[in-house]
CSV table of C-alpha atoms and ligand atoms in Angstrom, one decimal:
chain,number,residue,atom,x,y,z
J,804,MET,CA,-5.8,-9.1,59.7
J,805,SER,CA,-6.4,-10.0,63.3
J,806,TYR,CA,-4.8,-8.2,66.2
J,807,GLN,CA,-4.4,-8.7,70.0
J,808,ASN,CA,-5.1,-5.2,71.3
J,809,ILE,CA,-7.3,-3.6,68.6
J,810,ILE,CA,-10.2,-4.5,66.3
J,811,ALA,CA,-9.9,-3.4,62.7
J,812,GLU,CA,-12.9,-3.8,60.3
J,813,HIS,CA,-14.3,-2.3,57.2
J,814,GLU,CA,-17.7,-2.0,55.7
J,815,GLY,CA,-18.4,-0.4,52.3
J,816,HIS,CA,-16.1,2.7,52.1
J,817,LEU,CA,-15.6,3.0,55.8
J,818,GLY,CA,-12.8,1.6,58.0
J,819,PHE,CA,-13.3,1.1,61.8
J,820,ILE,CA,-10.6,0.8,64.4
J,821,THR,CA,-11.5,0.0,68.0
J,822,ILE,CA,-8.8,0.1,70.7
J,823,ASP,CA,-9.6,-3.0,72.7
J,824,ARG,CA,-8.0,-3.0,76.2
J,825,PRO,CA,-11.0,-1.9,78.2
J,826,ASN,CA,-9.6,-3.3,81.5
J,827,LYS,CA,-6.7,-0.9,81.1
J,828,LEU,CA,-9.0,1.9,79.8
J,829,ASN,CA,-7.4,1.3,76.4
J,830,ALA,CA,-4.0,2.6,77.5
J,831,LEU,CA,-1.5,2.7,74.6
J,832,ASN,CA,1.3,0.2,75.2
J,833,LYS,CA,3.9,-0.5,72.6
J,834,ALA,CA,2.1,-3.5,71.1
J,835,THR,CA,-1.1,-1.4,70.7
J,836,ILE,CA,0.8,1.4,69.0
J,837,GLN,CA,2.4,-1.1,66.6
J,838,GLU,CA,-1.0,-2.7,65.8
J,839,LEU,CA,-2.5,0.7,65.2
J,840,HIS,CA,0.3,1.6,62.9
J,841,GLU,CA,-0.3,-1.6,60.9
J,842,ALA,CA,-4.1,-1.1,60.8
J,843,PHE,CA,-3.9,2.5,59.6
J,844,VAL,CA,-1.3,1.6,56.9
J,845,SER,CA,-3.5,-1.2,55.7
J,846,LEU,CA,-6.7,0.9,55.6
J,847,GLU,CA,-4.8,3.7,53.8
J,848,GLU,CA,-3.6,1.2,51.2
J,849,ASP,CA,-7.1,-0.1,50.6
J,850,LYS,CA,-8.4,2.2,47.9
J,851,ASP,CA,-12.0,1.3,48.7
J,852,ILE,CA,-11.7,2.9,52.1
J,853,ARG,CA,-12.5,6.6,52.1
J,854,ALA,CA,-12.8,7.5,55.8
J,855,ILE,CA,-11.7,5.8,59.1
J,856,ILE,CA,-13.4,6.0,62.5
J,857,ILE,CA,-11.4,5.2,65.6
J,858,THR,CA,-12.9,4.7,69.0
J,859,GLY,CA,-12.2,2.9,72.3
J,860,SER,CA,-13.7,-0.3,73.6
J,861,GLY,CA,-16.1,-0.1,76.6
J,862,GLU,CA,-18.2,2.8,77.9
J,863,LYS,CA,-15.5,4.5,80.0
J,864,ALA,CA,-12.6,5.4,77.8
J,865,PHE,CA,-11.4,6.4,74.4
J,866,VAL,CA,-7.8,6.0,75.6
J,867,ALA,CA,-6.6,6.9,79.2
J,868,GLY,CA,-3.1,7.6,78.0
J,869,ALA,CA,0.2,5.9,77.2
J,870,ASP,CA,0.6,2.8,79.3
J,871,ILE,CA,2.3,4.2,82.4
J,872,SER,CA,3.4,0.7,83.6
J,873,GLU,CA,5.6,0.3,80.5
J,874,PHE,CA,7.8,3.4,80.9
J,875,ALA,CA,7.9,3.8,84.7
J,876,ASP,CA,11.6,2.7,84.9
J,877,PHE,CA,12.8,4.3,81.6
J,878,ASP,CA,15.8,6.5,81.5
J,879,SER,CA,16.0,9.7,79.5
J,880,GLY,CA,17.4,8.0,76.4
J,881,GLN,CA,14.8,5.3,76.3
J,882,ALA,CA,12.1,7.9,76.8
J,883,LYS,CA,13.3,9.9,73.8
J,884,ILE,CA,13.2,6.8,71.6
J,885,LEU,CA,9.7,6.0,72.9
J,886,ALA,CA,8.4,9.5,72.0
J,887,ALA,CA,10.2,9.7,68.7
J,888,LYS,CA,9.1,6.3,67.5
J,889,GLY,CA,5.5,6.8,68.7
J,890,GLN,CA,5.3,10.2,67.0
J,891,LYS,CA,6.6,8.8,63.7
J,892,ASN,CA,4.8,5.5,63.6
J,893,LEU,CA,1.4,6.5,64.8
J,894,PHE,CA,0.7,10.2,65.6
J,895,ASP,CA,2.4,11.8,62.6
J,896,LEU,CA,1.3,8.9,60.4
J,897,VAL,CA,-2.4,9.4,61.2
J,898,SER,CA,-2.2,13.2,60.8
J,899,LYS,CA,-0.6,12.8,57.3
J,900,LEU,CA,-2.9,10.0,56.0
J,901,SER,CA,-4.8,11.0,52.9
J,902,THR,CA,-7.8,9.1,54.2
J,903,PRO,CA,-9.6,11.3,56.8
J,904,VAL,CA,-9.7,9.9,60.3
J,905,ILE,CA,-12.6,10.7,62.7
J,906,ALA,CA,-11.9,10.2,66.4
J,907,ALA,CA,-15.1,9.1,68.2
J,908,VAL,CA,-14.1,10.1,71.7
J,909,ASN,CA,-16.3,7.9,73.9
J,910,GLY,CA,-15.0,8.7,77.4
J,911,PHE,CA,-11.6,9.5,78.9
J,912,ALA,CA,-9.1,10.9,76.3
J,913,LEU,CA,-6.1,11.6,78.5
J,914,GLY,CA,-2.4,12.1,77.7
J,915,GLY,CA,-1.6,9.9,74.7
J,916,GLY,CA,-5.3,9.3,74.2
J,917,LEU,CA,-6.0,13.0,73.7
J,918,GLU,CA,-2.8,13.2,71.6
J,919,LEU,CA,-4.2,10.4,69.4
J,920,ALA,CA,-7.5,12.2,69.0
J,921,MET,CA,-5.7,15.4,68.1
J,922,ALA,CA,-3.7,13.6,65.4
J,923,CYS,CA,-7.0,12.6,63.8
J,924,HIS,CA,-8.5,15.0,61.3
J,925,ILE,CA,-11.9,15.4,63.0
J,926,ARG,CA,-13.0,14.8,66.6
J,927,VAL,CA,-16.6,14.0,67.8
J,928,ALA,CA,-17.2,13.5,71.6
J,929,SER,CA,-19.9,11.7,73.5
J,930,ASP,CA,-21.4,13.8,76.3
J,931,ASN,CA,-19.5,11.8,79.0
J,932,ALA,CA,-16.1,12.4,77.5
J,933,ARG,CA,-13.4,14.0,79.6
J,934,MET,CA,-10.2,15.3,78.0
J,935,GLY,CA,-6.8,16.4,79.4
J,936,LEU,CA,-3.1,16.2,79.3
J,937,PRO,CA,-2.2,15.2,82.9
J,938,GLU,CA,1.5,14.4,82.2
J,939,VAL,CA,2.8,17.1,84.6
J,940,SER,CA,1.1,15.3,87.4
J,941,LEU,CA,3.5,12.4,86.7
J,942,GLY,CA,6.6,14.6,86.4
J,943,LEU,CA,6.4,14.5,82.6
J,944,ILE,CA,5.3,16.5,79.7
J,945,PRO,CA,3.2,15.2,76.7
J,946,GLY,CA,5.5,13.4,74.3
J,947,TYR,CA,3.3,12.3,71.5
J,948,GLY,CA,2.8,15.8,70.0
J,949,GLY,CA,0.5,17.3,72.6
J,950,THR,CA,2.5,20.4,73.2
J,951,GLN,CA,2.3,21.2,69.5
J,952,ARG,CA,-1.2,20.0,68.5
J,953,LEU,CA,-3.2,21.3,71.5
J,954,PRO,CA,-2.2,25.0,70.9
J,955,GLN,CA,-2.9,24.6,67.2
J,956,LEU,CA,-6.4,23.5,68.1
J,957,VAL,CA,-7.4,25.6,71.1
J,958,GLY,CA,-4.8,28.5,71.2
J,959,LYS,CA,-1.7,29.0,73.4
J,960,GLY,CA,-3.4,30.2,76.5
J,961,ARG,CA,-6.0,27.5,76.8
J,962,ALA,CA,-3.4,24.9,75.9
J,963,LEU,CA,-1.0,26.1,78.6
J,964,GLU,CA,-3.8,26.1,81.1
J,965,MET,CA,-4.7,22.5,80.3
J,966,ILE,CA,-1.1,21.4,80.2
J,967,THR,CA,0.1,23.1,83.4
J,968,THR,CA,-2.9,22.3,85.5
J,969,GLY,CA,-3.1,18.8,84.1
J,970,GLY,CA,-6.8,19.1,84.6
J,971,MET,CA,-9.7,17.5,82.6
J,972,ILE,CA,-12.3,19.4,80.6
J,973,ASN,CA,-15.7,18.0,79.8
J,974,ALA,CA,-17.2,17.5,76.3
J,975,ASP,CA,-19.0,20.9,76.3
J,976,GLN,CA,-15.9,22.8,77.3
J,977,ALA,CA,-13.9,20.9,74.6
J,978,ASN,CA,-16.6,21.9,72.1
J,979,SER,CA,-16.4,25.5,73.1
J,980,TYR,CA,-12.6,25.4,72.8
J,981,GLY,CA,-12.8,23.9,69.3
J,982,LEU,CA,-11.1,20.8,70.5
J,983,VAL,CA,-14.0,18.7,69.3
J,984,ASN,CA,-16.3,19.5,66.5
J,985,HIS,CA,-19.5,18.0,67.9
J,986,VAL,CA,-20.9,16.6,71.1
J,987,VAL,CA,-23.6,13.9,70.9
J,988,SER,CA,-25.1,11.3,73.3
J,989,GLN,CA,-23.2,8.1,74.0
J,990,GLU,CA,-25.8,6.1,72.1
J,991,GLU,CA,-25.5,8.4,69.0
J,992,LEU,CA,-21.8,8.7,68.8
J,993,LEU,CA,-20.9,6.0,66.3
J,994,SER,CA,-23.9,6.6,64.0
J,995,PHE,CA,-23.2,10.3,64.0
J,996,CYS,CA,-19.5,9.6,63.1
J,997,GLU,CA,-20.7,7.1,60.4
J,998,ASP,CA,-23.0,9.8,58.9
J,999,LEU,CA,-20.1,12.2,58.8
J,1000,ALA,CA,-17.8,9.6,57.3
J,1001,LYS,CA,-20.4,8.8,54.6
J,1002,LYS,CA,-20.6,12.4,53.6
J,1003,ILE,CA,-16.9,12.5,53.2
J,1004,ALA,CA,-17.0,9.2,51.2
J,1005,ARG,CA,-19.2,10.8,48.6
J,1006,ASN,CA,-16.5,13.2,47.6
J,1007,SER,CA,-13.3,12.8,45.5
J,1008,PRO,CA,-10.7,10.8,47.5
J,1009,SER,CA,-7.8,12.3,45.5
J,1010,ALA,CA,-9.0,15.8,46.2
J,1011,ILE,CA,-9.6,15.0,49.9
J,1012,GLY,CA,-6.0,13.7,50.2
J,1013,ALA,CA,-4.7,16.8,48.5
J,1014,ALA,CA,-6.8,19.0,50.8
J,1015,ILE,CA,-5.4,17.3,53.9
J,1016,GLN,CA,-1.9,17.8,52.6
J,1017,ALA,CA,-2.5,21.5,52.0
J,1018,VAL,CA,-4.1,22.1,55.4
J,1019,ASN,CA,-1.3,20.3,57.1
J,1020,ALA,CA,1.2,22.5,55.3
J,1021,ASN,CA,-0.2,25.4,57.3
J,1022,TYR,CA,1.4,23.8,60.4
J,1023,ASP,CA,4.7,22.9,58.9
J,1024,GLU,CA,7.2,25.7,59.1
J,1025,SER,CA,9.6,24.1,56.6
J,1026,VAL,CA,7.2,24.6,53.7
J,1027,ASN,CA,5.1,27.5,52.2
J,1028,GLY,CA,1.5,26.4,52.6
J,1029,PHE,CA,0.2,28.7,49.9
J,1030,GLU,CA,2.7,27.2,47.4
J,1031,ILE,CA,1.7,23.7,48.5
J,1032,GLU,CA,-1.9,24.7,47.8
J,1033,ILE,CA,-1.2,26.1,44.4
J,1034,ASP,CA,0.7,22.9,43.5
J,1035,ALA,CA,-1.9,20.6,44.8
J,1036,PHE,CA,-4.7,22.6,43.2
J,1037,GLY,CA,-3.0,22.3,39.8
J,1038,ASN,CA,-2.4,18.6,40.2
J,1039,CYS,CA,-6.1,18.0,40.7
J,1040,PHE,CA,-6.7,19.1,37.1
J,1041,GLY,CA,-5.0,16.0,35.8
J,1042,THR,CA,-7.1,13.5,37.8
J,1043,GLU,CA,-9.9,11.2,36.8
J,1044,ASP,CA,-11.9,12.6,39.8
J,1045,PHE,CA,-11.6,16.1,38.3
J,1046,GLU,CA,-12.9,14.9,35.0
J,1047,GLU,CA,-15.8,13.1,36.7
J,1048,GLY,CA,-16.6,15.9,39.1
J,1049,THR,CA,-16.8,18.6,36.5
J,1050,SER,CA,-18.5,16.4,33.9
J,1051,ALA,CA,-21.2,15.4,36.5
J,1052,PHE,CA,-21.8,19.0,37.3
J,1053,LEU,CA,-22.2,20.1,33.7
J,1054,GLU,CA,-24.4,17.1,33.0
J,1055,LYS,CA,-26.5,17.9,36.1
J,1056,ARG,CA,-25.9,14.5,37.7
J,1057,LYS,CA,-24.2,13.3,40.9
J,1058,PRO,CA,-20.5,12.4,40.5
J,1059,ASN,CA,-19.5,8.8,40.8
J,1060,PHE,CA,-16.0,8.9,42.3
H,449,COA,N1,-1.6,3.4,81.9
H,449,COA,C1,-1.7,2.2,82.4
H,449,COA,N2,-2.8,1.7,83.0
H,449,COA,C2,-3.8,2.5,83.1
H,449,COA,C3,-3.8,3.8,82.6
H,449,COA,C4,-2.6,4.3,81.9
H,449,COA,N3,-2.5,5.5,81.4
H,449,COA,N4,-5.0,4.4,82.8
H,449,COA,C5,-5.7,3.5,83.4
H,449,COA,N5,-5.0,2.4,83.6
H,449,COA,C6,-5.5,1.1,84.3
H,449,COA,C7,-5.5,1.2,85.8
H,449,COA,O1,-4.1,1.0,86.3
H,449,COA,C8,-6.4,0.1,86.1
H,449,COA,O2,-5.8,-1.1,86.0
H,449,COA,P1,-5.9,-2.2,87.2
H,449,COA,O3,-7.4,-2.5,87.3
H,449,COA,O4,-5.1,-3.4,86.7
H,449,COA,O5,-5.3,-1.6,88.4
H,449,COA,C9,-7.5,0.2,85.0
H,449,COA,O6,-6.8,0.9,83.9
H,449,COA,C10,-8.7,1.0,85.4
H,449,COA,O7,-8.3,2.3,85.8
H,449,COA,P2,-8.7,3.0,87.2
H,449,COA,O8,-7.7,4.0,87.6
H,449,COA,O9,-9.0,1.9,88.3
H,449,COA,O10,-10.1,3.7,86.8
H,449,COA,P3,-10.7,5.0,87.5
H,449,COA,O11,-12.1,5.0,86.9
H,449,COA,O12,-10.6,4.9,89.0
H,449,COA,O13,-9.9,6.2,87.0
H,449,COA,C11,-8.7,7.5,85.4
H,449,COA,C12,-9.9,6.6,85.6
H,449,COA,C13,-8.6,7.7,83.9
H,449,COA,C14,-8.9,8.9,86.1
H,449,COA,C15,-7.4,6.9,85.9
H,449,COA,O14,-7.3,5.6,85.4
H,449,COA,C16,-6.1,7.7,85.5
H,449,COA,O15,-5.8,8.7,86.0
H,449,COA,N6,-5.4,7.1,84.5
H,449,COA,C17,-4.1,7.7,84.1
H,449,COA,C18,-4.3,8.9,83.2
H,449,COA,C19,-3.0,9.5,82.8
H,449,COA,O16,-2.2,10.0,83.6
H,449,COA,N7,-2.7,9.4,81.5
H,449,COA,C20,-1.5,10.0,81.0
H,449,COA,C21,-0.4,9.0,80.9
H,449,COA,S1,1.1,9.7,80.2
């Protein structure tokens, strides 16, 4: 499928999404959010795809936030709809995909950009990356899940410092906070993420989907994560992947999922 604001591709077991509005530092306007929704749904439905890498076009930005020009004249009701739709169609969607998504954070990840990276399952930053939630400098708060996901990843105190100062942290600080898992050079970023994605792709897709669901349950107060884990663990035993994984181990060969 071809899009106006993003590029979606796949090669082997890997899907690649590039947000492609470099002149606007890849800011997320409504059209881009809709295209991202469609691209993620389509990659999730493709059973050949076992991991997805998302990055930003150009050398400067992953995503510099929601597109400020689009909501500058919104009233409160319109803003609530914008946040609710965005959370449902993109940010929650990504976090709940059973295909792991790696954010290759290649520059500014601000506001909605950092919120998108945080909705992904794994984050890797290039050494020039700068991250922050600057919304309070605009008289706003984060609306795409930032007030919830940032404390989950870095703890309440650090999250509140980042949110109330609106300041940016660099890649090394983000790494020490646990906001990203790795920092690599700009040149190595995509190949590093591909290597990570290929390691994931060697494992059982059905087990990985169940693992993501169980880990997510830890952050959902409406369910008991331990019960979700027991249930998902049990369900693994009826799968072809379980049959293949255990047989391969006993036959001293690599599994072929
Ligand atoms: N929404 C809309 N447009 C944006 C944008 C955003 N979040 N972030 C950047 N842009 C646009 C700029 O308006 C500019 O467009 P123009 O050339 O048509 O004027 C272009 O992207 C380049 O940005 P510019 O500000 O000139 O780059 P810079 O290197 O001087 O500064 C930033 C980079 C990231 C510090 C700065 O763009 C910025 O502060 N962006 C907004 C960040 C933000 O508040 N995000 C949260 C939104 S809720």
